[in-house]
CSV table of C-alpha atoms and ligand atoms in Angstrom, one decimal:
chain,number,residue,atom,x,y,z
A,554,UNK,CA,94.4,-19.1,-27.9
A,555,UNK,CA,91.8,-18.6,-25.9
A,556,UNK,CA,93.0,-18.7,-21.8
A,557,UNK,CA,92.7,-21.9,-19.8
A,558,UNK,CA,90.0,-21.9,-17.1
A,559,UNK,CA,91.6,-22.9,-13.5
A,560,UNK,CA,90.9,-26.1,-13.4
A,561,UNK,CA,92.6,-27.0,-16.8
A,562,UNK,CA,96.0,-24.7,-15.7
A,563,UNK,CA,95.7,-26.8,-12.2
A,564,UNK,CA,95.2,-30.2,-13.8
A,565,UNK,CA,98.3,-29.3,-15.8
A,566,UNK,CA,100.5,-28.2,-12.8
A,567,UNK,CA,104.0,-28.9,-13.6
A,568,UNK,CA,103.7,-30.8,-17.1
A,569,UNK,CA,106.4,-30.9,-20.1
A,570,UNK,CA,109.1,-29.0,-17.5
A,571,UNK,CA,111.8,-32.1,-18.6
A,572,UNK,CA,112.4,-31.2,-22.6
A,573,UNK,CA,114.9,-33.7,-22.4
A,574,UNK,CA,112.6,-37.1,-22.0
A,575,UNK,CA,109.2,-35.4,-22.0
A,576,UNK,CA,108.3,-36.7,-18.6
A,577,UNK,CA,104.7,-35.7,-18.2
A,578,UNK,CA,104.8,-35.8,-14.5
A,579,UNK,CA,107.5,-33.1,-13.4
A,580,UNK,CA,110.6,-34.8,-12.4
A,581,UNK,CA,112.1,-33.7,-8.8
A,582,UNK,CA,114.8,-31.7,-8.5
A,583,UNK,CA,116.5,-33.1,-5.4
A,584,UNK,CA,119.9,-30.9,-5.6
A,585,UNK,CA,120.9,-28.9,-3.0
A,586,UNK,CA,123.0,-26.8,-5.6
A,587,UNK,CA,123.3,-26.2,-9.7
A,588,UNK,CA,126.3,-26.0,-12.2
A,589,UNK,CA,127.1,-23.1,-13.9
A,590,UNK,CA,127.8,-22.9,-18.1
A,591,UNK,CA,130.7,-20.7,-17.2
A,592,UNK,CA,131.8,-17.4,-15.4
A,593,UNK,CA,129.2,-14.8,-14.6
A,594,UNK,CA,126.5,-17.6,-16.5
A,595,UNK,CA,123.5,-19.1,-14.4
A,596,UNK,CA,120.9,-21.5,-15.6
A,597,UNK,CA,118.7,-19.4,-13.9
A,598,UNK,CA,119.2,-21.9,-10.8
A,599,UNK,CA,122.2,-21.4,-8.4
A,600,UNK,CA,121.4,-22.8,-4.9
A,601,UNK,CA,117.9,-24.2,-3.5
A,602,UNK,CA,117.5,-21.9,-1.0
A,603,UNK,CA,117.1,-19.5,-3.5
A,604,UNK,CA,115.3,-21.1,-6.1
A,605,UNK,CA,114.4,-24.8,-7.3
A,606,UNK,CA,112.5,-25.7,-10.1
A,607,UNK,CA,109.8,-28.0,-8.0
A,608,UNK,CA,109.5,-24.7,-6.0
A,609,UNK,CA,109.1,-22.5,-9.2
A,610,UNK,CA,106.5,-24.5,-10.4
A,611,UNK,CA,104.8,-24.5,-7.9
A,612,UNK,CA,105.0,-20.8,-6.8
A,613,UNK,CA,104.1,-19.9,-10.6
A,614,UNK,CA,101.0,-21.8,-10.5
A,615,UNK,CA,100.0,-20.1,-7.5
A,616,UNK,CA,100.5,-17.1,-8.8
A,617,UNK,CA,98.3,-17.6,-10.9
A,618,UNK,CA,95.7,-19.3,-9.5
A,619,UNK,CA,95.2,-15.7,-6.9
A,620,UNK,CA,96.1,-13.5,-9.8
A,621,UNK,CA,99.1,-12.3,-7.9
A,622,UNK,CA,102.6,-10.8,-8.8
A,623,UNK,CA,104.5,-14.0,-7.9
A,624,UNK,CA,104.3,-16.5,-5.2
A,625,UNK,CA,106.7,-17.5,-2.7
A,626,UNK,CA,106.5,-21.2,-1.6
A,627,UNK,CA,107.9,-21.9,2.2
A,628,UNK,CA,108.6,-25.0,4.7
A,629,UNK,CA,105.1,-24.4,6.5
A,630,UNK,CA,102.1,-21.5,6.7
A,631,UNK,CA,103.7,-20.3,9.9
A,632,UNK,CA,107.1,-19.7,7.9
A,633,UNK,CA,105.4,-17.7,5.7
A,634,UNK,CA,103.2,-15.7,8.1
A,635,UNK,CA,107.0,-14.9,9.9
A,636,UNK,CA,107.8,-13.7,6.6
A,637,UNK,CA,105.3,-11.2,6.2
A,638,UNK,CA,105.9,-10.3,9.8
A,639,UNK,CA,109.8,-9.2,8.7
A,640,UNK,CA,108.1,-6.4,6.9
A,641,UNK,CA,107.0,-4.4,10.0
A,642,UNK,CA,109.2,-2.7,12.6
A,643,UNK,CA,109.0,-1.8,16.5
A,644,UNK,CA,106.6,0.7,17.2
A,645,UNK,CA,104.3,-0.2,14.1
A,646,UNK,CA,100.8,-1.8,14.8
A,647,UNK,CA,98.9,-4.5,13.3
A,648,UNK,CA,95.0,-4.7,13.4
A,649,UNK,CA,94.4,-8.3,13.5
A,650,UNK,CA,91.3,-10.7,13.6
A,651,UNK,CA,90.7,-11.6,17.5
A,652,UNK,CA,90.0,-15.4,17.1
A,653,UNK,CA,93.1,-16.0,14.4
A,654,UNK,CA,94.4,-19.5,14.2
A,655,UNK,CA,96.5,-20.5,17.4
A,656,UNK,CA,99.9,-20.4,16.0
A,657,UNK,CA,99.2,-17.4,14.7
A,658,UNK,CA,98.3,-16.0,18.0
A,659,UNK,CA,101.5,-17.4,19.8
A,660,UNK,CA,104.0,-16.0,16.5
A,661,UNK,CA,102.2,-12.4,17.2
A,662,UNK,CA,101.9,-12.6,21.4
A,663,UNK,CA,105.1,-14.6,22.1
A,664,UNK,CA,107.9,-13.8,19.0
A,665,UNK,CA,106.7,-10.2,18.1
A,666,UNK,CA,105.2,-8.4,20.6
A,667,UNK,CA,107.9,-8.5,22.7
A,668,UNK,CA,109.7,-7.2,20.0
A,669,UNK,CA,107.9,-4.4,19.7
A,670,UNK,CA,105.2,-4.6,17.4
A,671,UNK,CA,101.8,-4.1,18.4
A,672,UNK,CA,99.0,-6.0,18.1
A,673,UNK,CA,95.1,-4.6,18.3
A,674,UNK,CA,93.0,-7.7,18.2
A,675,UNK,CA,89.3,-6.8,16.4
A,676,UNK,CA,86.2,-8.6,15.6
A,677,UNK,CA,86.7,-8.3,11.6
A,678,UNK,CA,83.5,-9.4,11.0
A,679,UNK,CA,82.6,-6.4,11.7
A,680,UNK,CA,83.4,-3.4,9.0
A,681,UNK,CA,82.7,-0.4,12.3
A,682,UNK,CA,85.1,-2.2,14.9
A,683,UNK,CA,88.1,-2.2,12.4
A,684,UNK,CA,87.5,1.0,11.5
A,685,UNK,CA,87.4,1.7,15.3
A,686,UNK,CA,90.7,0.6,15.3
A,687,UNK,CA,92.6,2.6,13.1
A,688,UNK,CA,95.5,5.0,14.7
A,689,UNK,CA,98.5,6.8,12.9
A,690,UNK,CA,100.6,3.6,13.5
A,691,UNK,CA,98.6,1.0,12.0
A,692,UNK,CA,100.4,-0.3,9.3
A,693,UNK,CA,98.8,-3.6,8.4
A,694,UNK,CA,95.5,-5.3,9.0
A,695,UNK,CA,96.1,-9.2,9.0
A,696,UNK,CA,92.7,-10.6,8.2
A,697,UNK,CA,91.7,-14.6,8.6
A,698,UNK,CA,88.6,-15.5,7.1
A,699,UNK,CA,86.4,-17.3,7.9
A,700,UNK,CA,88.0,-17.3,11.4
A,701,UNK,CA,88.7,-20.3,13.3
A,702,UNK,CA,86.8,-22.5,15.0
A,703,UNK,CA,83.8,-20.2,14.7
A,704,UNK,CA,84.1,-19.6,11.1
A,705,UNK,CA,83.3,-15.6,11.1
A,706,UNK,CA,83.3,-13.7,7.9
A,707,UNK,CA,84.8,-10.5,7.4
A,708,UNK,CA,84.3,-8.4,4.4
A,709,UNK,CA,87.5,-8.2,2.3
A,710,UNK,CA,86.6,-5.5,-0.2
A,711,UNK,CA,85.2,-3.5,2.6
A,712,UNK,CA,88.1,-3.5,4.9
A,713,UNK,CA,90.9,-3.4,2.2
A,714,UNK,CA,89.0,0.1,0.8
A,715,UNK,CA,89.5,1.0,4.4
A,716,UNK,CA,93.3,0.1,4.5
A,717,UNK,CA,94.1,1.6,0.7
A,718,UNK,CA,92.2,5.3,2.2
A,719,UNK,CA,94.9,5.1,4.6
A,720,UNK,CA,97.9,3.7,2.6
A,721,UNK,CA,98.5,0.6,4.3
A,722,UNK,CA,98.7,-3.0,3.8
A,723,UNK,CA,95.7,-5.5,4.1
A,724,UNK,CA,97.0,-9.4,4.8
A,725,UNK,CA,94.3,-12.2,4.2
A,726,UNK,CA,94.8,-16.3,5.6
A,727,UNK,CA,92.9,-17.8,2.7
A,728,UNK,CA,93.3,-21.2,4.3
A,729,UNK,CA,90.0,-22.2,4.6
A,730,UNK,CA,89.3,-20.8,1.2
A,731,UNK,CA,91.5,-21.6,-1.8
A,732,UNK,CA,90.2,-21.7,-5.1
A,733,UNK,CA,87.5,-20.2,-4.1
A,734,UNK,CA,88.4,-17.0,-2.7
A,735,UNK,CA,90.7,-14.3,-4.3
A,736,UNK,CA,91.3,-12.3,-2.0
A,737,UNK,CA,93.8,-10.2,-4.2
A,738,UNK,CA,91.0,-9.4,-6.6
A,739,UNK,CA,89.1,-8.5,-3.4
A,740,UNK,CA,91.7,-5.5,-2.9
A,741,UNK,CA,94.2,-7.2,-0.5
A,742,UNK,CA,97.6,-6.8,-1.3
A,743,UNK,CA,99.3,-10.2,0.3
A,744,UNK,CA,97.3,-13.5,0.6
A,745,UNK,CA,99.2,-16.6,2.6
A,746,UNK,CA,98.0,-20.5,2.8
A,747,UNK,CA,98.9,-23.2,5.3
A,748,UNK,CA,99.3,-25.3,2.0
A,749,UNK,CA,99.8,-28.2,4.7
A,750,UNK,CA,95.2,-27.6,4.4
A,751,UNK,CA,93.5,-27.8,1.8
A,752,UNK,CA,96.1,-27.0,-0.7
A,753,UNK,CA,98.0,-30.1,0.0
A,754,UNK,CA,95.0,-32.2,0.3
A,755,UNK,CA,95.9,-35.3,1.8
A,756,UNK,CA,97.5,-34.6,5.2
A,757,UNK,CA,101.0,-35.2,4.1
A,758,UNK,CA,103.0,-32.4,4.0
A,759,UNK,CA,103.5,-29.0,5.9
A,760,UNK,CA,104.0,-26.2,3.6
A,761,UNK,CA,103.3,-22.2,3.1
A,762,UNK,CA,102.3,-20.1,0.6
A,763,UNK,CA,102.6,-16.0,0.3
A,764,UNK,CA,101.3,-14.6,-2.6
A,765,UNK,CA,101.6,-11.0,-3.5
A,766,UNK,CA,99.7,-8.3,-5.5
A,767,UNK,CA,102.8,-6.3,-6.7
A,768,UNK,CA,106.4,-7.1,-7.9
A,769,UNK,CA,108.1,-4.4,-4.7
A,770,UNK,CA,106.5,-6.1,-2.2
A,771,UNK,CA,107.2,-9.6,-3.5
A,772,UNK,CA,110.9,-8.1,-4.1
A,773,UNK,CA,111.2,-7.7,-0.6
A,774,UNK,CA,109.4,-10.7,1.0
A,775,UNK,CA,111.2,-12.9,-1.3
A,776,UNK,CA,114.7,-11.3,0.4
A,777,UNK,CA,113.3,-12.1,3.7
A,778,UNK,CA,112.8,-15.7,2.7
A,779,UNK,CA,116.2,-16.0,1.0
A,780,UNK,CA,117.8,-14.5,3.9
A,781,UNK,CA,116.2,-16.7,6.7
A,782,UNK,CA,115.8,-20.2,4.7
A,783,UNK,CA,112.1,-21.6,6.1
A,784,UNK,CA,111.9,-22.3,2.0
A,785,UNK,CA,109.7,-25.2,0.7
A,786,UNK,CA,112.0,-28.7,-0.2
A,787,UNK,CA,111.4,-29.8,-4.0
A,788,UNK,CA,109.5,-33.1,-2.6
A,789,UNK,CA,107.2,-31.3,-0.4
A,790,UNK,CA,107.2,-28.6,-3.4
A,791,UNK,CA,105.9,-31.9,-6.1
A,792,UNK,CA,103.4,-33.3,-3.1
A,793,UNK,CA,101.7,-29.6,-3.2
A,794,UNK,CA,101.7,-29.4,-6.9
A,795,UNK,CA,100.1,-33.4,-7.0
A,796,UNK,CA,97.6,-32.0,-4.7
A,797,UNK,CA,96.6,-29.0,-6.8
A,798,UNK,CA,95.7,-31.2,-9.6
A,799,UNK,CA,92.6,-32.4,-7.7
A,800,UNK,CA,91.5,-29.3,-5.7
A,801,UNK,CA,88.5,-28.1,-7.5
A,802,UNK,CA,87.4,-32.0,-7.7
A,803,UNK,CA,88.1,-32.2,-3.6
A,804,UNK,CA,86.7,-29.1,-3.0
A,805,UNK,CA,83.6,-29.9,-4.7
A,806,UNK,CA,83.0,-33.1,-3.0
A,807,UNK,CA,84.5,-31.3,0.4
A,808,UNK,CA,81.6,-28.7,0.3
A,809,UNK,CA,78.8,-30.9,-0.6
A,810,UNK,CA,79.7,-33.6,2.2
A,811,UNK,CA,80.2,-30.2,4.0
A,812,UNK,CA,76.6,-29.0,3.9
A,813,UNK,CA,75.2,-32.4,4.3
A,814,UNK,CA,76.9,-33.0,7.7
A,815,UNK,CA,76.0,-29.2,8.9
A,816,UNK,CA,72.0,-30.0,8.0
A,817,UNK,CA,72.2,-33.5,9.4
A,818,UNK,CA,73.8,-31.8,12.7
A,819,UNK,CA,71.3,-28.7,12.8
A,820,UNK,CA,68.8,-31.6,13.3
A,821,UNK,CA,70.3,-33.2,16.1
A,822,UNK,CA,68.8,-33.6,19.6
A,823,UNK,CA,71.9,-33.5,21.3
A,824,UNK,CA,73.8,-30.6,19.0
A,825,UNK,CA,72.8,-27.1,20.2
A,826,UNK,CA,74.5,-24.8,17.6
A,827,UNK,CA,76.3,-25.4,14.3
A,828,UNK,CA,78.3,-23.1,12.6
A,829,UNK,CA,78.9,-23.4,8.9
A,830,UNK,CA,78.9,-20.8,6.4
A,831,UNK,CA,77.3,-22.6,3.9
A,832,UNK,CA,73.9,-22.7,6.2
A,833,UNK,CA,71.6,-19.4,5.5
A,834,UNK,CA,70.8,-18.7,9.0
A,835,UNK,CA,74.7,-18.6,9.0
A,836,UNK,CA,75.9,-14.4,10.0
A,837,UNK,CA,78.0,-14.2,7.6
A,838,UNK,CA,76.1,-16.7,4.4
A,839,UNK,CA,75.7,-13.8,2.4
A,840,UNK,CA,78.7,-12.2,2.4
A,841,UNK,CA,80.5,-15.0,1.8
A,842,UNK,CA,79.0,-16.4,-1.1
A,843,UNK,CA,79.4,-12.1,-2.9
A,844,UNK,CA,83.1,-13.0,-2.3
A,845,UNK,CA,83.8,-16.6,-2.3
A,846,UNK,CA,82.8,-19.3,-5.0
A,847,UNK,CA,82.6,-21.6,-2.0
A,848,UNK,CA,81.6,-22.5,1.9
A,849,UNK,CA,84.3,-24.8,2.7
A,850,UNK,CA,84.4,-27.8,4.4
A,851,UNK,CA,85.1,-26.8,8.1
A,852,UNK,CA,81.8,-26.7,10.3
A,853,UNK,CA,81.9,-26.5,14.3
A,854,UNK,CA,79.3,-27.8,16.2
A,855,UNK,CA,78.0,-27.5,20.2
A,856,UNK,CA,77.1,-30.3,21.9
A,857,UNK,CA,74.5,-30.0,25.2
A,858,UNK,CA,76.8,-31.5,27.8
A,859,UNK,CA,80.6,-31.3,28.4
A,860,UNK,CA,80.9,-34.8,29.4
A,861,UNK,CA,80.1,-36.4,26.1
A,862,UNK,CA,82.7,-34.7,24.3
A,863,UNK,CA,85.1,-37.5,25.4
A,864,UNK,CA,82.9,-40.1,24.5
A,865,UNK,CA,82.7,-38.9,21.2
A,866,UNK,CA,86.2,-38.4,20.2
A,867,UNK,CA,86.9,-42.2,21.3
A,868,UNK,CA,84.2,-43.1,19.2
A,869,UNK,CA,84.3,-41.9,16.2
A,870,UNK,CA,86.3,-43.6,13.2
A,871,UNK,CA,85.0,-42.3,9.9
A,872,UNK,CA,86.2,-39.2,11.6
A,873,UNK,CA,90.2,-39.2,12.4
A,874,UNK,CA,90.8,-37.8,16.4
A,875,UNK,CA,93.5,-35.3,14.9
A,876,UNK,CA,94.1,-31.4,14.4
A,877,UNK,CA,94.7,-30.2,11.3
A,878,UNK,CA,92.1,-29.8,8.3
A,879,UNK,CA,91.6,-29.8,4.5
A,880,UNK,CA,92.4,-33.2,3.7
A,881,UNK,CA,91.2,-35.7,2.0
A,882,UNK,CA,90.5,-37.8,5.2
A,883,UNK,CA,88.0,-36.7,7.8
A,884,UNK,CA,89.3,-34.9,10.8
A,885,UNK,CA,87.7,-34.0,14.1
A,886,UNK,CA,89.1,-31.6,16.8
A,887,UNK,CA,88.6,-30.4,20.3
A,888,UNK,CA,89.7,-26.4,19.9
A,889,UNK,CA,89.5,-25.5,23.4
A,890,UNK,CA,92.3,-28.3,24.3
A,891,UNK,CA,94.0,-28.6,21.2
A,892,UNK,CA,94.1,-26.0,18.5
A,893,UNK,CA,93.3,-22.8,21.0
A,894,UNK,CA,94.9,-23.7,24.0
A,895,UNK,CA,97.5,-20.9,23.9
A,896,UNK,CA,94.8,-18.5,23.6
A,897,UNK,CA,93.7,-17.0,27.3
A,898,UNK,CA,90.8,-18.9,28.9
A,899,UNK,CA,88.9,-15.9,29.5
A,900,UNK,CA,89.2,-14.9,25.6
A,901,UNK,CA,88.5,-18.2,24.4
A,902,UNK,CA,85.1,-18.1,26.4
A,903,UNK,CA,84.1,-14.3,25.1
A,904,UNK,CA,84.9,-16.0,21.9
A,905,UNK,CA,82.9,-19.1,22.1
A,906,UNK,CA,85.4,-21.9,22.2
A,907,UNK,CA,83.9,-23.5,25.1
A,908,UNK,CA,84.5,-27.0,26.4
A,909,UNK,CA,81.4,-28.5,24.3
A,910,UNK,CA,83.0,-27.0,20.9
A,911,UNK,CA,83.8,-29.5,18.3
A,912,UNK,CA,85.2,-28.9,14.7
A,913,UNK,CA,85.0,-31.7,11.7
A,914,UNK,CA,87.4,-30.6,8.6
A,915,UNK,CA,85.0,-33.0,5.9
A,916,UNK,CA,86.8,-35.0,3.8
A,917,UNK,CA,85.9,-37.0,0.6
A,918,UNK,CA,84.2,-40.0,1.8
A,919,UNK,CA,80.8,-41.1,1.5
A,920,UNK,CA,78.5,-39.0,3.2
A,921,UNK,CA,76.6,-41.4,4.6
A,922,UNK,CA,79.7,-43.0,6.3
A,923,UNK,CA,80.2,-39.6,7.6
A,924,UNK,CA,76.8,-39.0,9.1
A,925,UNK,CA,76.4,-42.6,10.4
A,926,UNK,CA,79.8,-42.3,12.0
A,927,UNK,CA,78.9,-39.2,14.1
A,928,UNK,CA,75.4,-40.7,14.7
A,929,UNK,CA,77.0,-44.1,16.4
A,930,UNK,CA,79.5,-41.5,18.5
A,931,UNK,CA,76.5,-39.1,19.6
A,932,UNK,CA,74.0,-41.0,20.3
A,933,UNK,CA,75.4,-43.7,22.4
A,934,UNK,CA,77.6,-40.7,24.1
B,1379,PLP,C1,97.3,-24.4,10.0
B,1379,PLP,C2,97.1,-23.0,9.8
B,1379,PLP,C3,98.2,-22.1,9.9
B,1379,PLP,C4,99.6,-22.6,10.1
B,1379,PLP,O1,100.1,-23.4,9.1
B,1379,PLP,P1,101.2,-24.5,9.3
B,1379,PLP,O2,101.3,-25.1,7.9
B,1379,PLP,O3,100.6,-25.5,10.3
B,1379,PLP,O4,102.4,-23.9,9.8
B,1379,PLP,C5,97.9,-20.8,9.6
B,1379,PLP,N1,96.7,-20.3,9.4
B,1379,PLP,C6,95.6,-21.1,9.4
B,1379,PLP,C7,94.3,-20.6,9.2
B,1379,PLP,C8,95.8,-22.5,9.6
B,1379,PLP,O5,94.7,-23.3,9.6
């Protein structure tokens, strides 16, 4: 037979698992342990934190959707970045991007620096500062792109060609890009989701994802998870698999609202500088779409004056007050208060996440909803 297309495998997520009545909709597993047949016999299912079906389904279809070894499916995206962290030991560096999502920042600054690891924060957007970076103890290079709030590309192929040369491991937060970026075909060896984004869909559930390029690697990421427990419940495991039924159809819709929002804002009087990938004058437009079937549906704009950006979060309605991004509702954020506030004020402003920064996550609404929503909140701001 010839092979199913994403879309189909994803539609199909977690059909015909129950032989027994044929339930088309996966059944869920809520069992905290399983029976055994007999001595030395397993059903291939012991004890949930080691392994549950709604979590196997799950982690298989991701597997497959990144062309990866296996998946490992975990109670949030920082879980699973901790995991990956387990693998690395004091005195070893990381390269990392230098605007990575807050949490991130704090796991790295606050939980393992002062346990030893090292941290050298680079611009990866930039192929010549990473390879700047390199010393004899790197052993990782932990890559989010398109960065957040200022959505900067790096080039995945180019900086895991970089890593391989030197034997060591390249890491990519493909948050803001599922479905539409591989990064394991790009050359990376371990790609991990906040599946509480996009993946999820509809801003009711925190989960993680790691998935990996080769069966060692997984071997040993997967002992770190069964060792520590931050594993994915079989509800939360089913809400994830519901919402990647729909992601190609969300994304689609996402993307296209997306662009439509990021030309209405270009043209704004009051909005000095938009960033979204998906606009050509965007740095990092080309690149992105050689590597990535999509834009995405996070733009961040600059408004001319501080004061208004109160105004316009009380406001708004089409657009939910509210960190967090992917879903199918309409989000807006305030980074420098909210998402970024752990970062240091003088690196937030090197960076560009000043106080007139916003960022929309784009839902699936109507766009015109959308654009007359942020119209009402700007103009009368
Ligand atoms: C939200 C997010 C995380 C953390 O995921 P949680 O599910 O909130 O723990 C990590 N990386 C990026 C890019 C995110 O947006």
């Amino acid at each position: 037979m010839k092979e199913w297309s994403k879309e189909t495998i994803l539609a199909h997520a977690g059909t015909c698992w129950d032989e027994k009545t044929g339930a088309v909709s996966m059944p869920v597993y809520q069992t905290a342990t399983f029976s055994h047949p007999g001595l030395g016999k397993s059903t291939g299912y012991d004890y949930s934190r080691s392994g549950n079906p709604n979590r196997t389904a799950l982690e298989e279809i991701m597997a497959v959707m990144d062309n990866g070894a296996r998946a490992l499916a975990f109670s949030s995206g920082m879980a699973a970045i901790d995991c990956f962290m387990k693998l690395f030991r004091p005195g070893d560096t990381l390269i990392v991007t230098e605007d990575p999502y807050g949490g991130t920042f704090r796991l790295l600054e606050k939980v393992y620096t002062p346990m030893g690891i090292k941290i050298i924060y680079v611009d990866t957007s930039s192929n010549n500062e990473v390879e700047k970076a390199f010393n004899p103890d790197v052993r990782a290079i932990f890559v989010e792109t398109p960065t957040n709030p200022l959505l900067r590309i790096a080039d995945i192929p180019g900086i895991a060609r970089m890593a391989k040369k030197r034997g060591i491991l390249t890491i990519v937060d493909n948050t803001f890009l599922p479905y539409w970026q591989h990064p394991l075909e790009l050359g990376a060896d371990i790609v991990i989701y906040s599946a509480t984004k996009f993946l999820s869909g509809h801003n009711d559930v925190l989960a993680g994802i790691i998935v990996a390029a080769d069966n060692t690697l997984v071997e040993k990421l997967y002992f770190y998870q069964n060792s520590t427990g931050a594993v994915l419940g079989p509800w939360d495991s089913w809400l994830i698999m519901r919402g990647l039924k729909t992601l190609p159809l969300r994304l689609e819709r996402q993307e296209k609202n997306a662009l439509e929002i990021a030309h209405w804002l270009t043209g704004h009087s009051k909005v000095t500088k938009v960033f979204y990938p998906g606009l050509p004058d965007h740095p990092g437009h080309a690149l992105l779409k050689k590597q990535s079937g999509g834009f995405g549906a996070v733009i961040s704009f600059e408004v001319d004056d501080p004061g208004i950006v109160p105004v316009i979060l009380s406001r708004v309605k089409g657009f939910l007050f509210a960190e967090s991004l992917g879903g199918v509702e309409s989000l807006i954020t305030f980074p420098a208060v909210q998402t970024h506030s752990d970062v240091d004020p003088e690196i937030r402003l090197r960076l560009g996440i000043n106080d007139r920064l916003l960022r929309l996550s784009v839902g699936v609404e109507a766009v015109n909803d959308l654009t007359d929503d942020l119209a009402q909140a700007i103009d009368n701001a």
